[in-house]
PDB file of C-alpha atoms in Angstrom:
ATOM      1  CA  MET J 191     -53.702 -35.670   0.713  1.00 41.00           C
ATOM      2  CA  LYS J 192     -52.440 -38.836  -0.848  1.00 42.00           C
ATOM      3  CA  ASN J 193     -54.371 -41.404  -2.878  1.00 48.00           C
ATOM      4  CA  GLN J 194     -57.182 -39.016  -3.762  1.00 46.00           C
ATOM      5  CA  THR J 195     -58.803 -41.386  -6.292  1.00 46.00           C
ATOM      6  CA  GLY J 196     -58.951 -44.261  -3.840  1.00 47.00           C
ATOM      7  CA  MET J 197     -60.250 -42.047  -1.092  1.00 48.00           C
ATOM      8  CA  LYS J 198     -62.942 -40.617  -3.370  1.00 49.00           C
ATOM      9  CA  THR J 199     -64.147 -44.085  -4.394  1.00 47.00           C
ATOM     10  CA  ASN J 200     -64.092 -45.207  -0.781  1.00 53.00           C
ATOM     11  CA  PHE J 201     -66.258 -42.334   0.394  1.00 50.00           C
ATOM     12  CA  ILE J 202     -68.758 -42.642  -2.449  1.00 45.00           C
ATOM     13  CA  ALA J 203     -69.270 -46.331  -1.688  1.00 46.00           C
ATOM     14  CA  PHE J 204     -69.528 -45.522   1.989  1.00 50.00           C
ATOM     15  CA  LEU J 205     -72.167 -42.829   1.492  1.00 48.00           C
ATOM     16  CA  LEU J 206     -74.366 -45.253  -0.442  1.00 40.00           C
ATOM     17  CA  LEU J 207     -74.468 -47.503   2.602  1.00 45.00           C
ATOM     18  CA  ILE J 208     -74.513 -45.062   5.476  1.00 50.00           C
ATOM     19  CA  GLY J 209     -78.193 -44.187   5.357  1.00 42.00           C
ATOM     20  CA  CYS J 210     -79.351 -47.786   5.656  1.00 40.00           C
ATOM     21  CA  PHE J 211     -76.856 -49.207   8.098  1.00 43.00           C
ATOM     22  CA  ALA J 212     -75.584 -46.359  10.283  1.00 51.00           C
ATOM     23  CA  GLN J 213     -77.571 -47.356  13.326  1.00 50.00           C
ATOM     24  CA  ALA J 214     -76.832 -51.078  13.092  1.00 52.00           C
ATOM     25  CA  GLN J 215     -73.198 -51.315  12.032  1.00 74.00           C
ATOM     26  CA  ASN J 216     -69.788 -50.577  13.478  1.00 88.00           C
ATOM     27  CA  TYR J 217     -67.504 -48.222  11.570  1.00 92.00           C
ATOM     28  CA  ARG J 218     -63.814 -47.397  11.581  1.00 93.00           C
ATOM     29  CA  TYR J 219     -62.535 -44.004  10.457  1.00 96.00           C
ATOM     30  CA  ILE J 220     -58.812 -43.641   9.792  1.00 95.00           C
ATOM     31  CA  TYR J 221     -57.150 -40.252  10.217  1.00 97.00           C
ATOM     32  CA  ASP J 222     -53.807 -38.887   9.123  1.00 96.00           C
ATOM     33  CA  VAL J 223     -52.460 -36.972  12.112  1.00 96.00           C
ATOM     34  CA  VAL J 224     -49.647 -34.509  11.447  1.00 97.00           C
ATOM     35  CA  TYR J 225     -48.290 -32.858  14.571  1.00 96.00           C
ATOM     36  CA  LYS J 226     -45.293 -31.210  16.206  1.00 96.00           C
ATOM     37  CA  LYS J 227     -43.737 -33.199  19.004  1.00 93.00           C
ATOM     38  CA  ASP J 228     -41.734 -30.093  19.887  1.00 94.00           C
ATOM     39  CA  SER J 229     -43.743 -26.862  19.756  1.00 93.00           C
ATOM     40  CA  THR J 230     -40.556 -24.813  19.284  1.00 93.00           C
ATOM     41  CA  SER J 231     -39.630 -26.691  16.090  1.00 93.00           C
ATOM     42  CA  GLU J 232     -41.115 -26.693  12.609  1.00 94.00           C
ATOM     43  CA  ILE J 233     -40.465 -30.425  12.255  1.00 95.00           C
ATOM     44  CA  THR J 234     -43.648 -32.474  12.086  1.00 96.00           C
ATOM     45  CA  SER J 235     -44.414 -36.154  12.583  1.00 93.00           C
ATOM     46  CA  LYS J 236     -47.180 -38.145  10.940  1.00 94.00           C
ATOM     47  CA  GLU J 237     -49.163 -41.094  12.262  1.00 92.00           C
ATOM     48  CA  ASN J 238     -52.426 -42.839  11.462  1.00 94.00           C
ATOM     49  CA  TYR J 239     -55.128 -43.174  14.089  1.00 95.00           C
ATOM     50  CA  ASN J 240     -58.285 -45.252  14.156  1.00 95.00           C
ATOM     51  CA  LEU J 241     -61.620 -43.961  15.375  1.00 97.00           C
ATOM     52  CA  ASP J 242     -63.837 -47.005  15.970  1.00 94.00           C
ATOM     53  CA  ILE J 243     -67.508 -46.163  16.410  1.00 95.00           C
ATOM     54  CA  LYS J 244     -69.369 -49.102  17.875  1.00 91.00           C
ATOM     55  CA  LYS J 245     -72.771 -49.567  19.410  1.00 88.00           C
ATOM     56  CA  ASP J 246     -71.489 -49.679  22.977  1.00 90.00           C
ATOM     57  CA  GLU J 247     -68.200 -47.743  22.886  1.00 93.00           C
ATOM     58  CA  ILE J 248     -66.047 -45.386  20.856  1.00 96.00           C
ATOM     59  CA  LEU J 249     -62.283 -45.874  20.737  1.00 95.00           C
ATOM     60  CA  TYR J 250     -59.509 -43.636  19.406  1.00 96.00           C
ATOM     61  CA  TYR J 251     -56.025 -45.156  19.184  1.00 92.00           C
ATOM     62  CA  THR J 252     -52.892 -45.320  17.068  1.00 90.00           C
ATOM     63  CA  ARG J 253     -53.248 -47.601  14.069  1.00 85.00           C
ATOM     64  CA  ASP J 254     -50.026 -49.310  15.197  1.00 80.00           C
ATOM     65  CA  TYR J 255     -52.162 -51.251  17.689  1.00 77.00           C
ATOM     66  CA  PHE J 256     -54.330 -52.553  14.854  1.00 72.00           C
ATOM     67  CA  ILE J 257     -51.329 -53.416  12.658  1.00 71.00           C
ATOM     68  CA  ALA J 258     -49.394 -55.091  15.478  1.00 66.00           C
ATOM     69  CA  ASP J 259     -52.406 -57.170  16.470  1.00 59.00           C
ATOM     70  CA  SER J 260     -52.934 -58.306  12.879  1.00 61.00           C
ATOM     71  CA  LEU J 261     -49.269 -59.258  12.502  1.00 57.00           C
ATOM     72  CA  ILE J 262     -49.156 -61.204  15.744  1.00 60.00           C
ATOM     73  CA  VAL J 263     -52.354 -63.068  14.898  1.00 56.00           C
ATOM     74  CA  ASN J 264     -50.627 -64.127  11.668  1.00 51.00           C
ATOM     75  CA  ASP J 265     -47.344 -64.895  13.474  1.00 52.00           C
ATOM     76  CA  ILE J 266     -45.449 -62.031  11.800  1.00 49.00           C
ATOM     77  CA  PRO J 267     -43.091 -59.804  13.867  1.00 53.00           C
ATOM     78  CA  PHE J 268     -44.261 -56.205  14.033  1.00 48.00           C
ATOM     79  CA  PRO J 269     -41.957 -53.202  13.469  1.00 50.00           C
ATOM     80  CA  LYS J 270     -39.735 -52.116  16.341  1.00 50.00           C
ATOM     81  CA  ASN J 271     -40.683 -48.481  15.795  1.00 47.00           C
ATOM     82  CA  ALA J 272     -44.371 -49.131  16.473  1.00 47.00           C
ATOM     83  CA  LYS J 273     -45.475 -46.608  19.091  1.00 46.00           C
ATOM     84  CA  LEU J 274     -47.111 -49.077  21.435  1.00 46.00           C
ATOM     85  CA  ASN J 275     -45.394 -47.714  24.518  1.00 50.00           C
ATOM     86  CA  THR J 276     -46.138 -44.007  24.205  1.00 52.00           C
ATOM     87  CA  SER J 277     -49.595 -43.685  22.706  1.00 68.00           C
ATOM     88  CA  ASN J 278     -52.810 -43.078  24.611  1.00 88.00           C
ATOM     89  CA  ILE J 279     -56.091 -44.881  24.063  1.00 93.00           C
ATOM     90  CA  ILE J 280     -59.191 -42.717  24.384  1.00 96.00           C
ATOM     91  CA  ARG J 281     -62.519 -44.389  25.177  1.00 96.00           C
ATOM     92  CA  HIS J 282     -66.044 -43.124  25.776  1.00 97.00           C
ATOM     93  CA  LYS J 283     -69.635 -44.246  25.483  1.00 96.00           C
ATOM     94  CA  PRO J 284     -71.763 -43.002  22.558  1.00 94.00           C
ATOM     95  CA  GLY J 285     -73.422 -39.716  23.436  1.00 93.00           C
ATOM     96  CA  SER J 286     -71.191 -39.177  26.478  1.00 96.00           C
ATOM     97  CA  ASN J 287     -68.557 -36.562  27.277  1.00 97.00           C
ATOM     98  CA  GLN J 288     -67.052 -38.781  29.994  1.00 97.00           C
ATOM     99  CA  PHE J 289     -63.747 -40.169  28.739  1.00 98.00           C
ATOM    100  CA  GLU J 290     -61.292 -42.808  29.866  1.00 96.00           C
ATOM    101  CA  ASP J 291     -57.732 -41.925  28.871  1.00 96.00           C
ATOM    102  CA  TYR J 292     -55.365 -44.909  28.990  1.00 94.00           C
ATOM    103  CA  ASP J 293     -51.755 -43.709  29.091  1.00 92.00           C
ATOM    104  CA  LEU J 294     -49.146 -46.409  28.473  1.00 85.00           C
ATOM    105  CA  LEU J 295     -45.861 -45.962  30.308  1.00 80.00           C
ATOM    106  CA  GLU J 296     -44.100 -49.059  29.002  1.00 71.00           C
ATOM    107  CA  ASN J 297     -45.444 -51.810  31.301  1.00 75.00           C
ATOM    108  CA  THR J 298     -47.731 -49.524  33.346  1.00 84.00           C
ATOM    109  CA  VAL J 299     -51.137 -48.273  32.221  1.00 89.00           C
ATOM    110  CA  LEU J 300     -52.663 -45.211  33.899  1.00 94.00           C
ATOM    111  CA  LYS J 301     -56.411 -44.741  33.479  1.00 96.00           C
ATOM    112  CA  LEU J 302     -57.477 -41.135  33.854  1.00 96.00           C
ATOM    113  CA  ALA J 303     -61.186 -40.296  33.820  1.00 97.00           C
ATOM    114  CA  THR J 304     -61.958 -36.887  32.318  1.00 97.00           C
ATOM    115  CA  SER J 305     -65.028 -34.868  31.465  1.00 97.00           C
ATOM    116  CA  ASP J 306     -64.467 -32.913  28.260  1.00 96.00           C
ATOM    117  CA  HIS J 307     -66.559 -31.123  25.685  1.00 96.00           C
ATOM    118  CA  GLN J 308     -66.145 -28.329  23.183  1.00 98.00           C
ATOM    119  CA  ILE J 309     -68.422 -25.331  22.773  1.00 98.00           C
ATOM    120  CA  TRP J 310     -68.662 -25.056  19.001  1.00 98.00           C
ATOM    121  CA  LYS J 311     -69.487 -21.945  17.009  1.00 98.00           C
ATOM    122  CA  LEU J 312     -71.009 -22.933  13.675  1.00 98.00           C
ATOM    123  CA  SER J 313     -70.029 -20.954  10.589  1.00 98.00           C
ATOM    124  CA  ASP J 314     -71.889 -20.528   7.307  1.00 97.00           C
ATOM    125  CA  GLU J 315     -68.633 -21.298   5.502  1.00 98.00           C
ATOM    126  CA  LYS J 316     -68.665 -24.564   3.566  1.00 97.00           C
ATOM    127  CA  LYS J 317     -66.390 -26.534   1.270  1.00 97.00           C
ATOM    128  CA  GLU J 318     -66.363 -29.838  -0.568  1.00 94.00           C
ATOM    129  CA  ILE J 319     -63.737 -32.587  -0.459  1.00 88.00           C
ATOM    130  CA  ASN J 320     -64.168 -35.747  -2.536  1.00 83.00           C
ATOM    131  CA  GLN J 321     -67.909 -35.123  -2.884  1.00 87.00           C
ATOM    132  CA  LEU J 322     -68.285 -34.673   0.860  1.00 93.00           C
ATOM    133  CA  LYS J 323     -69.982 -31.394   1.726  1.00 95.00           C
ATOM    134  CA  LEU J 324     -68.377 -29.947   4.825  1.00 97.00           C
ATOM    135  CA  GLN J 325     -69.316 -27.125   7.166  1.00 98.00           C
ATOM    136  CA  LYS J 326     -66.946 -25.127   9.336  1.00 98.00           C
ATOM    137  CA  ALA J 327     -67.062 -24.829  13.107  1.00 98.00           C
ATOM    138  CA  THR J 328     -64.632 -23.268  15.592  1.00 98.00           C
ATOM    139  CA  SER J 329     -63.906 -23.688  19.279  1.00 98.00           C
ATOM    140  CA  ARG J 330     -61.497 -22.553  21.962  1.00 98.00           C
ATOM    141  CA  TRP J 331     -60.671 -25.713  23.896  1.00 98.00           C
ATOM    142  CA  ALA J 332     -57.854 -26.999  26.107  1.00 97.00           C
ATOM    143  CA  GLY J 333     -55.695 -23.936  25.489  1.00 97.00           C
ATOM    144  CA  ARG J 334     -55.870 -23.948  21.682  1.00 98.00           C
ATOM    145  CA  ASN J 335     -58.065 -22.421  18.975  1.00 98.00           C
ATOM    146  CA  TRP J 336     -59.563 -25.172  16.814  1.00 98.00           C
ATOM    147  CA  THR J 337     -61.200 -25.248  13.388  1.00 98.00           C
ATOM    148  CA  ALA J 338     -63.287 -28.273  12.452  1.00 98.00           C
ATOM    149  CA  TRP J 339     -64.883 -29.249   9.165  1.00 98.00           C
ATOM    150  CA  PHE J 340     -67.733 -31.708   9.684  1.00 98.00           C
ATOM    151  CA  CYS J 341     -70.042 -33.659   7.379  1.00 97.00           C
ATOM    152  CA  GLU J 342     -73.731 -33.930   8.237  1.00 95.00           C
ATOM    153  CA  THR J 343     -74.082 -36.753   5.703  1.00 93.00           C
ATOM    154  CA  ILE J 344     -72.094 -38.975   8.081  1.00 94.00           C
ATOM    155  CA  PRO J 345     -74.487 -38.837  11.052  1.00 92.00           C
ATOM    156  CA  PHE J 346     -72.064 -39.445  13.906  1.00 95.00           C
ATOM    157  CA  PRO J 347     -71.366 -36.517  16.285  1.00 97.00           C
ATOM    158  CA  GLU J 348     -67.816 -37.770  16.747  1.00 97.00           C
ATOM    159  CA  GLY J 349     -64.271 -36.942  15.729  1.00 98.00           C
ATOM    160  CA  PRO J 350     -60.636 -37.700  16.518  1.00 98.00           C
ATOM    161  CA  TYR J 351     -59.296 -37.691  20.061  1.00 97.00           C
ATOM    162  CA  LYS J 352     -61.912 -36.115  22.404  1.00 98.00           C
ATOM    163  CA  PHE J 353     -63.471 -33.854  19.784  1.00 98.00           C
ATOM    164  CA  ARG J 354     -67.193 -34.393  19.347  1.00 98.00           C
ATOM    165  CA  GLY J 355     -70.599 -32.720  19.582  1.00 97.00           C
ATOM    166  CA  LEU J 356     -71.092 -31.477  16.027  1.00 98.00           C
ATOM    167  CA  PRO J 357     -74.051 -32.581  13.839  1.00 96.00           C
ATOM    168  CA  GLY J 358     -71.878 -34.920  11.777  1.00 97.00           C
ATOM    169  CA  LEU J 359     -68.482 -36.594  11.724  1.00 97.00           C
ATOM    170  CA  ILE J 360     -65.427 -34.325  11.905  1.00 98.00           C
ATOM    171  CA  VAL J 361     -63.530 -34.833   8.630  1.00 97.00           C
ATOM    172  CA  GLU J 362     -60.774 -32.261   9.159  1.00 98.00           C
ATOM    173  CA  LEU J 363     -59.513 -30.540  12.311  1.00 98.00           C
ATOM    174  CA  TYR J 364     -56.585 -28.253  13.085  1.00 98.00           C
ATOM    175  CA  ASP J 365     -55.368 -25.608  15.528  1.00 98.00           C
ATOM    176  CA  ASP J 366     -54.405 -22.086  14.536  1.00 97.00           C
ATOM    177  CA  LYS J 367     -50.711 -22.512  15.439  1.00 96.00           C
ATOM    178  CA  GLY J 368     -50.136 -25.495  13.155  1.00 96.00           C
ATOM    179  CA  ASN J 369     -49.335 -27.906  15.970  1.00 97.00           C
ATOM    180  CA  TYR J 370     -51.999 -30.494  15.095  1.00 97.00           C
ATOM    181  CA  HIS J 371     -53.819 -31.415  11.899  1.00 98.00           C
ATOM    182  CA  PHE J 372     -56.256 -34.323  11.625  1.00 98.00           C
ATOM    183  CA  ALA J 373     -57.595 -35.419   8.225  1.00 97.00           C
ATOM    184  CA  LEU J 374     -59.957 -38.308   7.512  1.00 97.00           C
ATOM    185  CA  VAL J 375     -58.465 -40.492   4.786  1.00 95.00           C
ATOM    186  CA  LYS J 376     -60.425 -43.726   4.888  1.00 93.00           C
ATOM    187  CA  SER J 377     -63.558 -45.346   6.284  1.00 92.00           C
ATOM    188  CA  GLU J 378     -64.374 -49.007   6.809  1.00 89.00           C
ATOM    189  CA  LYS J 379     -67.509 -50.845   7.814  1.00 86.00           C
ATOM    190  CA  LEU J 380     -66.731 -53.372  10.519  1.00 81.00           C
ATOM    191  CA  GLY J 381     -68.644 -56.590  10.061  1.00 70.00           C
ATOM    192  CA  ARG J 382     -68.018 -57.660  13.642  1.00 65.00           C
ATOM    193  CA  THR J 383     -66.637 -56.336  16.883  1.00 57.00           C
ATOM    194  CA  ASP J 384     -62.877 -56.580  16.554  1.00 62.00           C
ATOM    195  CA  ASP J 385     -60.980 -58.213  19.413  1.00 71.00           C
ATOM    196  CA  ASN J 386     -57.665 -56.369  19.655  1.00 77.00           C
ATOM    197  CA  GLN J 387     -55.367 -57.855  22.268  1.00 75.00           C
ATOM    198  CA  PHE J 388     -53.472 -54.599  22.847  1.00 75.00           C
ATOM    199  CA  LEU J 389     -56.624 -52.581  23.492  1.00 82.00           C
ATOM    200  CA  ALA J 390     -58.090 -55.328  25.651  1.00 83.00           C
ATOM    201  CA  ALA J 391     -54.875 -55.623  27.697  1.00 81.00           C
ATOM    202  CA  ALA J 392     -54.633 -51.858  28.208  1.00 82.00           C
ATOM    203  CA  LYS J 393     -58.217 -51.656  29.445  1.00 86.00           C
ATOM    204  CA  GLU J 394     -57.692 -54.630  31.742  1.00 88.00           C
ATOM    205  CA  MET J 395     -54.362 -53.364  33.124  1.00 87.00           C
ATOM    206  CA  GLY J 396     -55.492 -49.765  33.541  1.00 91.00           C
ATOM    207  CA  THR J 397     -55.016 -48.394  37.057  1.00 93.00           C
ATOM    208  CA  ALA J 398     -57.510 -45.638  37.852  1.00 96.00           C
ATOM    209  CA  VAL J 399     -55.788 -42.448  38.995  1.00 96.00           C
ATOM    210  CA  THR J 400     -56.769 -38.896  39.842  1.00 97.00           C
ATOM    211  CA  TRP J 401     -55.197 -35.999  37.969  1.00 96.00           C
ATOM    212  CA  GLU J 402     -52.823 -35.369  40.869  1.00 96.00           C
ATOM    213  CA  LYS J 403     -51.753 -39.019  40.974  1.00 96.00           C
ATOM    214  CA  TYR J 404     -51.432 -39.006  37.195  1.00 96.00           C
ATOM    215  CA  LYS J 405     -49.045 -36.031  37.313  1.00 96.00           C
ATOM    216  CA  SER J 406     -47.103 -37.630  40.144  1.00 95.00           C
ATOM    217  CA  ALA J 407     -46.673 -40.875  38.179  1.00 93.00           C
ATOM    218  CA  LYS J 408     -45.539 -39.004  35.052  1.00 94.00           C
ATOM    219  CA  LEU J 409     -42.995 -37.002  37.063  1.00 95.00           C
ATOM    220  CA  GLN J 410     -41.787 -40.170  38.770  1.00 93.00           C
ATOM    221  CA  TYR J 411     -41.355 -41.793  35.371  1.00 92.00           C
ATOM    222  CA  TYR J 412     -39.414 -38.755  34.135  1.00 94.00           C
ATOM    223  CA  GLU J 413     -37.133 -38.786  37.187  1.00 95.00           C
ATOM    224  CA  SER J 414     -35.754 -42.175  36.144  1.00 92.00           C
ATOM    225  CA  PRO J 415     -37.526 -43.947  33.283  1.00 90.00           C
ATOM    226  CA  VAL J 416     -35.210 -46.976  33.470  1.00 87.00           C
ATOM    227  CA  ASN J 417     -35.790 -47.506  37.202  1.00 86.00           C
ATOM    228  CA  TYR J 418     -39.526 -46.953  36.771  1.00 85.00           C
ATOM    229  CA  ILE J 419     -39.653 -49.693  34.153  1.00 81.00           C
ATOM    230  CA  LYS J 420     -37.381 -51.995  36.170  1.00 81.00           C
ATOM    231  CA  ASN J 421     -39.609 -51.689  39.219  1.00 78.00           C
ATOM    232  CA  GLY J 422     -42.666 -52.462  37.142  1.00 72.00           C
ATOM    233  CA  LEU J 423     -41.022 -55.536  35.651  1.00 70.00           C
ATOM    234  CA  GLY J 424     -39.491 -56.685  38.914  1.00 67.00           C
ATOM    235  CA  THR J 425     -36.090 -56.790  37.213  1.00 65.00           C
ATOM    236  CA  SER J 426     -32.842 -56.651  39.209  1.00 62.00           C
ATOM    237  CA  ASN J 427     -30.068 -54.205  38.359  1.00 62.00           C
ATOM    238  CA  ASP J 428     -27.943 -56.925  36.755  1.00 67.00           C
ATOM    239  CA  ASN J 429     -30.602 -58.241  34.388  1.00 74.00           C
ATOM    240  CA  GLU J 430     -31.096 -56.845  30.915  1.00 81.00           C
ATOM    241  CA  PHE J 431     -34.588 -56.071  29.658  1.00 78.00           C
ATOM    242  CA  PHE J 432     -36.335 -54.722  26.598  1.00 74.00           C
ATOM    243  CA  LEU J 433     -38.232 -51.525  26.039  1.00 77.00           C
ATOM    244  CA  ASN J 434     -41.427 -51.840  24.028  1.00 67.00           C
ATOM    245  CA  ASP J 435     -39.654 -50.429  20.966  1.00 69.00           C
ATOM    246  CA  GLY J 436     -37.136 -53.286  21.039  1.00 72.00           C
ATOM    247  CA  THR J 437     -34.270 -51.411  22.733  1.00 80.00           C
ATOM    248  CA  VAL J 438     -32.168 -53.688  24.970  1.00 85.00           C
ATOM    249  CA  VAL J 439     -31.302 -52.089  28.320  1.00 85.00           C
ATOM    250  CA  THR J 440     -28.231 -53.477  30.054  1.00 84.00           C
ATOM    251  CA  ALA J 441     -26.080 -52.439  33.010  1.00 82.00           C
ATOM    252  CA  ALA J 442     -23.612 -50.928  30.533  1.00 86.00           C
ATOM    253  CA  ASN J 443     -26.056 -48.697  28.628  1.00 89.00           C
ATOM    254  CA  SER J 444     -28.799 -48.017  31.185  1.00 87.00           C
ATOM    255  CA  ARG J 445     -27.417 -44.601  32.202  1.00 90.00           C
ATOM    256  CA  GLU J 446     -27.234 -43.428  28.582  1.00 92.00           C
ATOM    257  CA  ILE J 447     -30.718 -44.740  27.760  1.00 90.00           C
ATOM    258  CA  ASN J 448     -32.114 -43.146  30.903  1.00 91.00           C
ATOM    259  CA  ALA J 449     -30.631 -39.776  29.926  1.00 94.00           C
ATOM    260  CA  ASN J 450     -31.980 -40.060  26.369  1.00 91.00           C
ATOM    261  CA  LEU J 451     -35.466 -40.955  27.598  1.00 91.00           C
ATOM    262  CA  ARG J 452     -35.499 -37.990  30.001  1.00 94.00           C
ATOM    263  CA  LYS J 453     -34.324 -35.650  27.263  1.00 94.00           C
ATOM    264  CA  ALA J 454     -37.047 -36.862  24.873  1.00 91.00           C
ATOM    265  CA  ILE J 455     -39.800 -36.564  27.494  1.00 92.00           C
ATOM    266  CA  LYS J 456     -38.883 -32.953  28.235  1.00 93.00           C
ATOM    267  CA  LYS J 457     -38.325 -31.939  24.625  1.00 94.00           C
ATOM    268  CA  TYR J 458     -41.366 -33.596  23.085  1.00 93.00           C
ATOM    269  CA  ASN J 459     -43.875 -32.125  25.498  1.00 94.00           C
ATOM    270  CA  ASN J 460     -46.555 -30.669  23.236  1.00 95.00           C
ATOM    271  CA  PRO J 461     -49.853 -32.363  24.153  1.00 95.00           C
ATOM    272  CA  ILE J 462     -53.149 -31.717  22.422  1.00 97.00           C
ATOM    273  CA  GLU J 463     -54.502 -30.364  25.711  1.00 97.00           C
ATOM    274  CA  LEU J 464     -52.276 -27.507  26.843  1.00 97.00           C
ATOM    275  CA  THR J 465     -54.432 -27.179  29.955  1.00 96.00           C
ATOM    276  CA  ARG J 466     -53.129 -30.579  31.079  1.00 95.00           C
ATOM    277  CA  ILE J 467     -49.477 -30.082  30.218  1.00 95.00           C
ATOM    278  CA  ILE J 468     -46.946 -31.404  32.747  1.00 95.00           C
ATOM    279  CA  ASN J 469     -43.977 -29.147  33.425  1.00 94.00           C
ATOM    280  CA  TYR J 470     -40.912 -31.342  33.703  1.00 94.00           C
ATOM    281  CA  PRO J 471     -37.969 -29.877  35.694  1.00 92.00           C
TER     282      PRO J 471
END
């Protein structure tokens, strides 16, 4: 884990405040997420995700949304490789196992309501990281075997993605096949409720769908990503348009881009929840 000294100082300062302000303040926890896009490959990708714990809602989303919002507010272009078009936003109320999963398909946002919880088995095994005392817990959930290390000193029963229900914040989490590894690297106290235009737009644009309609939309997108996006934009066949990553789609390259998008969708199909995997033809 990088920047150990800074992380240690950050956590010590945080722990001095947590007892007095935990119930009244909003907090952001930033995780390093290392994962395999392709379960058949040993190649891993790394991203940062925010877990915002607020009085009225809890949000889990790629940190690219936070960075892009900050850059736009300051009139600075954000990187073209920001994953604003492929990352889900997970939302739930404090104390609830009812989730709203916002899946961004370029210009379309699907809102899938799910009910999820883990049955944790607590272990007596403990360890310490940067003066945080952690306890081990395990669970079989969504088709994977998970190990979590949580900290009772941070009194939030939350964690990354949809993982929650332990007597303290989940600091580290991983599956036994090495497909996903989440590690808490930083915490911040939020002095106010942040207004993020990307999160707000996704929640506003979200179209509620059932699981069957969700699968149907994903398969329709896979069948022809370029046409799916064109229809959503109302763009004619002769007009060029941009993907959210900055790629320009024209009449000359649309077939190639369509084929590349289909190939990537099928290859990089290794979701956290194997029980909700979509089998692309």
